[in-house]
mmCIF file of C-alpha atoms and ligand atoms in Angstrom:
data_model
loop_
_atom_site.group_PDB
_atom_site.id
_atom_site.type_symbol
_atom_site.label_atom_id
_atom_site.label_comp_id
_atom_site.label_asym_id
_atom_site.label_seq_id
_atom_site.Cartn_x
_atom_site.Cartn_y
_atom_site.Cartn_z
ATOM 1 C CA UNK X 260 15.621 -16.740 -0.677
ATOM 2 C CA UNK X 261 16.813 -14.444 2.102
ATOM 3 C CA UNK X 262 15.995 -10.780 1.828
ATOM 4 C CA UNK X 263 18.817 -8.344 1.143
ATOM 5 C CA UNK X 264 19.307 -5.293 3.286
ATOM 6 C CA UNK X 265 17.811 -3.074 0.591
ATOM 7 C CA UNK X 266 14.819 -5.359 0.239
ATOM 8 C CA UNK X 267 14.148 -5.108 3.946
ATOM 9 C CA UNK X 268 14.444 -1.326 3.829
ATOM 10 C CA UNK X 269 12.068 -1.036 0.926
ATOM 11 C CA UNK X 270 9.534 -3.388 2.515
ATOM 12 C CA UNK X 271 9.759 -1.451 5.779
ATOM 13 C CA UNK X 272 9.160 1.782 3.853
ATOM 14 C CA UNK X 273 6.153 0.247 2.115
ATOM 15 C CA UNK X 274 4.836 -1.023 5.413
ATOM 16 C CA UNK X 275 5.151 2.442 6.955
ATOM 17 C CA UNK X 276 3.319 3.936 3.972
ATOM 18 C CA UNK X 277 0.568 1.338 4.152
ATOM 19 C CA UNK X 278 0.066 1.918 7.854
ATOM 20 C CA UNK X 279 -0.211 5.643 7.219
ATOM 21 C CA UNK X 280 -2.570 5.189 4.264
ATOM 22 C CA UNK X 281 -4.818 2.876 6.245
ATOM 23 C CA UNK X 282 -4.935 5.334 9.150
ATOM 24 C CA UNK X 283 -5.838 8.189 6.794
ATOM 25 C CA UNK X 284 -8.101 6.481 4.313
ATOM 26 C CA UNK X 285 -9.995 3.695 6.045
ATOM 27 C CA UNK X 286 -12.135 6.237 7.869
ATOM 28 C CA UNK X 287 -12.883 7.831 4.500
ATOM 29 C CA UNK X 288 -14.360 4.589 3.246
ATOM 30 C CA UNK X 289 -11.397 3.393 1.221
ATOM 31 C CA UNK X 290 -10.880 -0.307 1.733
ATOM 32 C CA UNK X 291 -7.465 -0.939 0.222
ATOM 33 C CA UNK X 292 -5.261 -0.733 -2.835
ATOM 34 C CA UNK X 293 -5.488 -1.811 -6.446
ATOM 35 C CA UNK X 294 -2.250 -3.604 -7.250
ATOM 36 C CA UNK X 295 -1.166 -4.591 -10.757
ATOM 37 C CA UNK X 296 -0.422 -8.304 -10.717
ATOM 38 C CA UNK X 297 2.667 -9.566 -12.516
ATOM 39 C CA UNK X 298 1.292 -13.089 -12.667
ATOM 40 C CA UNK X 299 -1.868 -12.489 -14.617
ATOM 41 C CA UNK X 300 -1.497 -8.898 -15.821
ATOM 42 C CA UNK X 301 -4.663 -7.870 -14.097
ATOM 43 C CA UNK X 302 -5.340 -5.437 -11.317
ATOM 44 C CA UNK X 303 -6.245 -6.986 -7.993
ATOM 45 C CA UNK X 304 -7.924 -5.432 -5.010
ATOM 46 C CA UNK X 305 -6.101 -5.906 -1.736
ATOM 47 C CA UNK X 306 -7.525 -4.906 1.620
ATOM 48 C CA UNK X 307 -5.376 -2.916 4.034
ATOM 49 C CA UNK X 308 -5.241 -5.910 6.365
ATOM 50 C CA UNK X 309 -4.052 -8.214 3.576
ATOM 51 C CA UNK X 310 -1.430 -5.749 2.364
ATOM 52 C CA UNK X 311 -0.012 -5.099 5.807
ATOM 53 C CA UNK X 312 -0.116 -8.792 6.667
ATOM 54 C CA UNK X 313 1.798 -9.609 3.488
ATOM 55 C CA UNK X 314 4.509 -7.068 4.282
ATOM 56 C CA UNK X 315 4.922 -8.507 7.760
ATOM 57 C CA UNK X 316 5.128 -12.027 6.327
ATOM 58 C CA UNK X 317 7.747 -10.877 3.821
ATOM 59 C CA UNK X 318 9.843 -9.371 6.592
ATOM 60 C CA UNK X 319 9.561 -12.659 8.465
ATOM 61 C CA UNK X 320 11.019 -14.408 5.421
ATOM 62 C CA UNK X 321 7.798 -16.110 4.423
ATOM 63 C CA UNK X 322 6.505 -16.291 0.907
ATOM 64 C CA UNK X 323 3.215 -14.638 0.168
ATOM 65 C CA UNK X 324 0.464 -15.333 -2.250
ATOM 66 C CA UNK X 325 -0.689 -12.389 -4.331
ATOM 67 C CA UNK X 326 -4.102 -11.160 -3.345
ATOM 68 C CA UNK X 327 -6.694 -12.317 -5.802
ATOM 69 C CA UNK X 328 -9.660 -11.259 -3.778
ATOM 70 C CA UNK X 329 -12.565 -9.589 -5.476
ATOM 71 C CA UNK X 330 -14.167 -8.059 -2.446
ATOM 72 C CA UNK X 331 -16.536 -5.177 -2.918
ATOM 73 C CA UNK X 332 -15.536 -1.770 -1.755
ATOM 74 C CA UNK X 333 -13.589 1.268 -2.753
ATOM 75 C CA UNK X 334 -9.999 0.722 -3.774
ATOM 76 C CA UNK X 335 -7.411 3.208 -4.962
ATOM 77 C CA UNK X 336 -3.954 3.037 -6.463
ATOM 78 C CA UNK X 337 -0.703 3.361 -4.592
ATOM 79 C CA UNK X 338 0.092 6.578 -6.503
ATOM 80 C CA UNK X 339 -3.234 8.069 -5.521
ATOM 81 C CA UNK X 340 -2.413 7.391 -1.862
ATOM 82 C CA UNK X 341 1.003 8.973 -2.178
ATOM 83 C CA UNK X 342 -0.533 12.102 -3.671
ATOM 84 C CA UNK X 343 -3.187 12.191 -0.986
ATOM 85 C CA UNK X 344 -0.623 11.746 1.776
ATOM 86 C CA UNK X 345 1.599 14.473 0.327
ATOM 87 C CA UNK X 346 -1.298 16.912 0.169
ATOM 88 C CA UNK X 347 -2.449 15.873 3.624
ATOM 89 C CA UNK X 348 0.899 16.318 5.309
ATOM 90 C CA UNK X 349 1.620 19.720 6.732
ATOM 91 C CA UNK X 350 5.294 19.024 6.224
ATOM 92 C CA UNK X 351 4.860 19.386 2.499
ATOM 93 C CA UNK X 352 5.069 22.933 1.153
ATOM 94 C CA UNK X 353 1.809 24.111 -0.354
ATOM 95 C CA UNK X 354 2.091 25.500 -3.826
ATOM 96 C CA UNK X 355 -0.378 27.897 -5.301
ATOM 97 C CA UNK X 356 -0.617 28.548 -8.983
HETATM 98 ZN ZN1 ZN C 595 -3.010 -12.121 -10.411
#
């Protein structure tokens, strides 16, 4: 099934986020993301390399297999990364309570 224009845009946005998250977080000892799996209703750990590789395969029109790896390491959620990136970025206004 060919990707629509919006699909491509959203995958590109995810890919940009993942690249940023990996650059920020790998050095902090975070190995990848916990992704909720639609197939088995469980959370799976996906390494940065797997996640980025999957996005690139999607953009190339290939199908991907969901990551079912159980590698050891420290994994965080996508939302956690977004919050971290927002706090990290100097472009984001800092609010004080
Ligand atoms: Zn699964």
